[in-house]
Short mmCIF file of C-alpha atoms in Angstrom, two decimals:
data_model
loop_
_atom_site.label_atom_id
_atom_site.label_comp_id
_atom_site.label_asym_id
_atom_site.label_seq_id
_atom_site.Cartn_x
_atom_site.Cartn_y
_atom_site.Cartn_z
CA UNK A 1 -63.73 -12.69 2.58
CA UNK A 2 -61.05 -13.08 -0.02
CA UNK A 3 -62.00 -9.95 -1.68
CA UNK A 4 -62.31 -7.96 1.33
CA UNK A 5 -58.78 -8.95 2.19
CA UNK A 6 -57.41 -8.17 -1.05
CA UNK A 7 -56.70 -4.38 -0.66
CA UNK A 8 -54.70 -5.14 2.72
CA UNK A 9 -52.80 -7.81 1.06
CA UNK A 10 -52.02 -5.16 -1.78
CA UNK A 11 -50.72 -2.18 0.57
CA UNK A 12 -48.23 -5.12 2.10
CA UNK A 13 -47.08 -5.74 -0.86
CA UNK A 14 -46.90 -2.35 -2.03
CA UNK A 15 -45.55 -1.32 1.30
CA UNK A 16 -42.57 -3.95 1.16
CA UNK A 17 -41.87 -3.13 -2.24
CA UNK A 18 -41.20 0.39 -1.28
CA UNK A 19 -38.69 -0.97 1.58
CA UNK A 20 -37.03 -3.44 -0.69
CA UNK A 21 -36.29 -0.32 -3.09
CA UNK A 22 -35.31 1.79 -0.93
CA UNK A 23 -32.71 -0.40 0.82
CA UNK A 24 -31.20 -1.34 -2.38
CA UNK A 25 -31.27 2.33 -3.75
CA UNK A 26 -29.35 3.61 -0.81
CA UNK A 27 -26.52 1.33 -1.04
CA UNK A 28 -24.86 2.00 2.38
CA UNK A 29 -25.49 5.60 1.70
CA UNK A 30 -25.67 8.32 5.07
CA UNK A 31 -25.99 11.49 5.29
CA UNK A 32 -23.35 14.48 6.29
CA UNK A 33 -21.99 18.07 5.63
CA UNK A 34 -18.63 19.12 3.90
CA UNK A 35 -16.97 21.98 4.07
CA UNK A 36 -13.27 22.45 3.51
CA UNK A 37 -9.75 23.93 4.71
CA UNK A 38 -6.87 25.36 3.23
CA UNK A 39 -5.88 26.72 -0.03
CA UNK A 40 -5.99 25.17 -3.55
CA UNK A 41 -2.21 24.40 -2.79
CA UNK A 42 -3.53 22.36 0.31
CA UNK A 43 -0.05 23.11 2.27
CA UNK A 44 -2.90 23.62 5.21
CA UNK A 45 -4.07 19.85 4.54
CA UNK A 46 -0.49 18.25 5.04
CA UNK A 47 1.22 16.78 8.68
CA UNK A 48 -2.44 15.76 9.66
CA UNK A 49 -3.51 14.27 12.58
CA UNK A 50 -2.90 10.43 11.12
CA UNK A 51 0.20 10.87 11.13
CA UNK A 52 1.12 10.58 6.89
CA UNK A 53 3.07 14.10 6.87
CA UNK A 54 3.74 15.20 3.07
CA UNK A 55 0.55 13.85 1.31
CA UNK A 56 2.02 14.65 -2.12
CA UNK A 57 4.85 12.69 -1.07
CA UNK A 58 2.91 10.11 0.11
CA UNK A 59 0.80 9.85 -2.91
CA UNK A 60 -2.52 10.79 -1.15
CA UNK A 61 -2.40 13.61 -2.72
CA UNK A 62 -5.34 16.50 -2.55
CA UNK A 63 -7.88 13.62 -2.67
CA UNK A 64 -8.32 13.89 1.54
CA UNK A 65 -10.83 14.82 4.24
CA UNK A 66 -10.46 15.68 7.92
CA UNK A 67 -12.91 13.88 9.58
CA UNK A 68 -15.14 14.82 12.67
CA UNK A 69 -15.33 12.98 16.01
CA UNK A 70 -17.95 10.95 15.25
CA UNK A 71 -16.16 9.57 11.88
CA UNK A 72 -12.35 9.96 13.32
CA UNK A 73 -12.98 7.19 16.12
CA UNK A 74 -9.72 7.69 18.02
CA UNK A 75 -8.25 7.28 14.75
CA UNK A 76 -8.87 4.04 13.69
CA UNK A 77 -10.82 5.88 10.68
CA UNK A 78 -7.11 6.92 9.27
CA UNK A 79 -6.66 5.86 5.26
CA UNK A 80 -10.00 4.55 4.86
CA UNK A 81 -12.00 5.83 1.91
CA UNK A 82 -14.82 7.86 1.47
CA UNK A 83 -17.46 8.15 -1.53
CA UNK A 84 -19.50 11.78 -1.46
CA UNK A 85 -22.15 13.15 -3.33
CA UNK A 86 -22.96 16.91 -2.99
CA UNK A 87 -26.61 16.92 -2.43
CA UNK A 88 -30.46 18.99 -1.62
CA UNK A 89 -28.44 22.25 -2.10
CA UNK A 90 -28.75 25.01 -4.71
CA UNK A 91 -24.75 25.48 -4.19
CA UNK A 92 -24.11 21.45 -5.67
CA UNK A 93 -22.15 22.00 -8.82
CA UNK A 94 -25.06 20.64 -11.47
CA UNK A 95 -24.28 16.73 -12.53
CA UNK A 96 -20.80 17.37 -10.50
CA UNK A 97 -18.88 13.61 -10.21
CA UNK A 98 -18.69 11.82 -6.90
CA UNK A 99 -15.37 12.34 -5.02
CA UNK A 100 -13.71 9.63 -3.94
CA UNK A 101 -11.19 10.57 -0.37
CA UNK A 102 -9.15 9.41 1.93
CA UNK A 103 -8.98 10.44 5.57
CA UNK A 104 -5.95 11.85 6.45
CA UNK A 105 -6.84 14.32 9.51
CA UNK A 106 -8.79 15.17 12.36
CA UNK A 107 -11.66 17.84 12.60
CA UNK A 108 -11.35 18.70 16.05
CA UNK A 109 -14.66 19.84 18.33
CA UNK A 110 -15.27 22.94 19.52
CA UNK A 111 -17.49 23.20 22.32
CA UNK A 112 -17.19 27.31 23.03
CA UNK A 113 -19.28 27.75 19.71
CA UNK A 114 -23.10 28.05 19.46
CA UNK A 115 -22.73 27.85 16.04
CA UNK A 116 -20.54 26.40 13.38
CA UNK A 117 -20.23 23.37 15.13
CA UNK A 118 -20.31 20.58 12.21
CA UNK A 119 -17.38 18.68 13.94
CA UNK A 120 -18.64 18.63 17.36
CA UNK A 121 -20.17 15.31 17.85
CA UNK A 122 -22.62 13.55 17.35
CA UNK A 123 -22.50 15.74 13.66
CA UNK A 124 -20.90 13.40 11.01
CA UNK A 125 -18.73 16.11 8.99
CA UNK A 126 -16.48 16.26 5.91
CA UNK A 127 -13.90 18.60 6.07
CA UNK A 128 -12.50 18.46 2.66
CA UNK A 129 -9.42 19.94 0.92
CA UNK A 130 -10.73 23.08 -1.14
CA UNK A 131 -9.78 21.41 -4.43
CA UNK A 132 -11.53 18.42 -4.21
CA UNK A 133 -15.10 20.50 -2.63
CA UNK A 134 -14.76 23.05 -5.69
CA UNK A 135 -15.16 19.71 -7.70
CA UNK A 136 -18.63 18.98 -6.03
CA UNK A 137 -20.13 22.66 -4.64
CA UNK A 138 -20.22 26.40 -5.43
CA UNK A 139 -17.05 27.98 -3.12
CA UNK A 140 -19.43 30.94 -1.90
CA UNK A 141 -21.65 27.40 -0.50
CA UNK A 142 -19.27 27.18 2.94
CA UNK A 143 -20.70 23.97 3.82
CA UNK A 144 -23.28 21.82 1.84
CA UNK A 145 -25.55 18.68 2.44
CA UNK A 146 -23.24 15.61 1.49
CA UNK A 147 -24.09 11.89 1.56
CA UNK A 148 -21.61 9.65 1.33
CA UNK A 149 -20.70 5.55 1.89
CA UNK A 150 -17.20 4.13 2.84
CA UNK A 151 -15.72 2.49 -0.70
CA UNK A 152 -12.70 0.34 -1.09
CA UNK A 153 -9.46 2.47 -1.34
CA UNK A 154 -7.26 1.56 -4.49
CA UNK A 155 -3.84 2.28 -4.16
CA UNK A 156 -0.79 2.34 -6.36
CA UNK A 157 2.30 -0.52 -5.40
CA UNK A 158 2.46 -2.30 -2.30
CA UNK A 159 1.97 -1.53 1.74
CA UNK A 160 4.65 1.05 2.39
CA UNK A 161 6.58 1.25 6.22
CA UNK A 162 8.27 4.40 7.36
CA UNK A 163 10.81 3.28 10.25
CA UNK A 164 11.45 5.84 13.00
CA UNK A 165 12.71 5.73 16.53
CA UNK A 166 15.60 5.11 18.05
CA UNK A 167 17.61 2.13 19.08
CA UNK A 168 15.06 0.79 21.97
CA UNK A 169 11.86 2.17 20.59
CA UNK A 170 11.06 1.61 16.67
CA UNK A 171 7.63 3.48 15.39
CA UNK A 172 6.61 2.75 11.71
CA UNK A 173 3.81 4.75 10.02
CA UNK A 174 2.01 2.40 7.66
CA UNK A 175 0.34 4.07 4.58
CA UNK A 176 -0.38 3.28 1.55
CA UNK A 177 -3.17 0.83 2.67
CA UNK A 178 -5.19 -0.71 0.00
CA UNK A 179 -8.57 -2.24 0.19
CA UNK A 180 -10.13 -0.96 3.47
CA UNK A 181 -7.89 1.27 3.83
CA UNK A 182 -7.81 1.53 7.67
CA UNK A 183 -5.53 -0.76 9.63
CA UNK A 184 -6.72 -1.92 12.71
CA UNK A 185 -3.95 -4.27 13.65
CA UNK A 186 0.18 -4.94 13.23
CA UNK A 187 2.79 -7.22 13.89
CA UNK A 188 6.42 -7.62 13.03
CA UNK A 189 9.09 -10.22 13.13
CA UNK A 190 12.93 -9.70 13.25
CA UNK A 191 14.66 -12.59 11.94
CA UNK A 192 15.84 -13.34 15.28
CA UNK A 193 12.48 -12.89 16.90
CA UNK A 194 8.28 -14.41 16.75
CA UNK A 195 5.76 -12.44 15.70
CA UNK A 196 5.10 -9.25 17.78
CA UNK A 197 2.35 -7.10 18.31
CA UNK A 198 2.33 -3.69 18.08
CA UNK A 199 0.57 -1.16 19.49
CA UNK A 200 -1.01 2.18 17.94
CA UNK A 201 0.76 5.13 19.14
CA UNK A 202 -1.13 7.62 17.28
CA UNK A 203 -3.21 7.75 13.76
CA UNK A 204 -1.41 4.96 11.63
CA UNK A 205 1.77 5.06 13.57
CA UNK A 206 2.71 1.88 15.48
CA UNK A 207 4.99 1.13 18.06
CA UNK A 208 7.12 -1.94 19.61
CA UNK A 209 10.03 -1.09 22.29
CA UNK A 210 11.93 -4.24 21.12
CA UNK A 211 15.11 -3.68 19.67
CA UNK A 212 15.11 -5.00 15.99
CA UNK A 213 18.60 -3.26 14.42
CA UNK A 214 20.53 -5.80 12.89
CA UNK A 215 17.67 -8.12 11.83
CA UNK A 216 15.42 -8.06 8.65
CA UNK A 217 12.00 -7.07 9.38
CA UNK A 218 8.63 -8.64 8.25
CA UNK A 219 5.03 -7.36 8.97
CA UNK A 220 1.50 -8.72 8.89
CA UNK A 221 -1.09 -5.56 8.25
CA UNK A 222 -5.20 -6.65 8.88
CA UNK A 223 -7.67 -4.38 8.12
CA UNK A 224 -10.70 -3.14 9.13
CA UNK A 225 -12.37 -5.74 6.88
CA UNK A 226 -10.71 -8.83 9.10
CA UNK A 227 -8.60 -9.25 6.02
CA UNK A 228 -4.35 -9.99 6.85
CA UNK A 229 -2.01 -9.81 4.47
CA UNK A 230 2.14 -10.62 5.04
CA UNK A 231 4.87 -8.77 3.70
CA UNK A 232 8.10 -11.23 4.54
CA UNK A 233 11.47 -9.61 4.66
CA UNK A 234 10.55 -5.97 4.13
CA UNK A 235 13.77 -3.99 5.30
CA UNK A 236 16.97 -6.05 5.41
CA UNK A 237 19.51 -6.62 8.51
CA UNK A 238 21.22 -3.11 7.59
CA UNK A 239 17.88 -1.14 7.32
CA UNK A 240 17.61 2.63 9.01
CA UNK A 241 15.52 4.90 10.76
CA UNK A 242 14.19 7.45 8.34
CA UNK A 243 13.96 5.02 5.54
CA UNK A 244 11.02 3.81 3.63
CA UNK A 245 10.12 -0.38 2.97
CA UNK A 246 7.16 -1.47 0.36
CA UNK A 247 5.35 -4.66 1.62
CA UNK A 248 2.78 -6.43 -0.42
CA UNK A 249 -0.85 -4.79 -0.58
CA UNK A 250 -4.43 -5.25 -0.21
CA UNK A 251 -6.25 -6.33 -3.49
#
């Protein structure tokens, strides 16, 4: 009996082997297409739909991706970061280095098309700056197989806040974001006030309709990850709209 079960017992183990190297070889990995917008100048990638504006300025950079619906989730997807491998396609650049992104846009749907339609969901799509696909694919390529896994997003200096608004209605874009990279939640306490929440208005740009002017301002950014971190005292009593505060980061 022992012998005759011996075979069976082998493809099992064989079997789970196989499984156990595979999930450990993939690593998170999934699979998507790239293709990419713009010029090498990317002035086409900047004042994205997340809200960041100048991404030089910024310090994103040409390092960004537009994502498609099924990656952009409403927005929430905003500054995290992306790792991508060109792959299974003749137009990969041979041993071509990952890229490393950040999301900084949209890559809207468009359901009049028959074809073409990479960002119409439920297609997971990269739509990269043209520098940073020329560093993984052929140009002539268009679009190529990617796969790609979300990676930790390492930043230079602190959590930065961009106040605008007016008087009864402040909006700060946070950017910047270590770590995870996308922000799911903020707060922010005046000096005369508790902790309030704020609310997204659009990409990473958050709102609160209480008036703050006249108070210093602290925040508390968590992440994606469940991870908080609090920047006390950011802009002082005199601060203004149009003006820039660094908070402490994600490590």
């Amino acid at each position: 009996m022992l012998g005759f079960l011996c075979p069976y017992v082998a493809v099992v183990i064989y079997l789970m082997f196989v499984v156990e190297m595979s999930s450990h070889s993939s690593h998170g990995w999934e699979l998507a297409h790239a293709t990419f917008y713009g010029g090498m100048n990317g002035r086409e990638t900047m004042e994205g739909a997340c809200g960041y504006g100048n991404l030089i300025k910024q310090g994103y950079g040409l390092a960004t991706t537009a994502l498609s619906t099924a990656l952009f989730n409403n927005g929430s997807t905003c500054g995290g970061c992306f790792q991508l491998q060109c792959t299974n396609s003749s137009w990969c650049k041979k041993d071509a280095p990952d890229i490393r992104v950040t999301a900084t846009n949209f890559c809207p749907p468009n359901y009049t098309k028959t074809t073409d339609v990479w960002c119409n969901p439920p297609q997971k799509h990269f739509d990269l700056s043209l520098p940073m696909f020329l560093k993984i694919a052929e140009y002539k390529a268009g679009i190529v197989p990617v796969r790609f896994r979300r990676v930790a997003c390492h930043k230079q200096g602190g959590i930065r806040f961009e106040l605008k608004g007016n008087p009864n209605w402040l909006l700060v874009l946070v950017y910047n974001v270590g770590g995870a990279g996308r922000v799911v939640d903020v707060k922010i306490k005046g000096s005369k006030t508790r902790w309030l929440q704020m609310t997204r208005n659009w990409g990473q740009n958050w709102q609160t309709w209480e008036s703050l002017q006249g108070q210093i301002l602290s925040f508390q950014v968590t992440a994606s990850d469940g991870r908080m971190v609090q920047s006390n005292n950011v802009a002082p009593a005199n601060w203004q709209f149009g003006q820039t505060y660094q908070g402490i980061n994600f490590r």
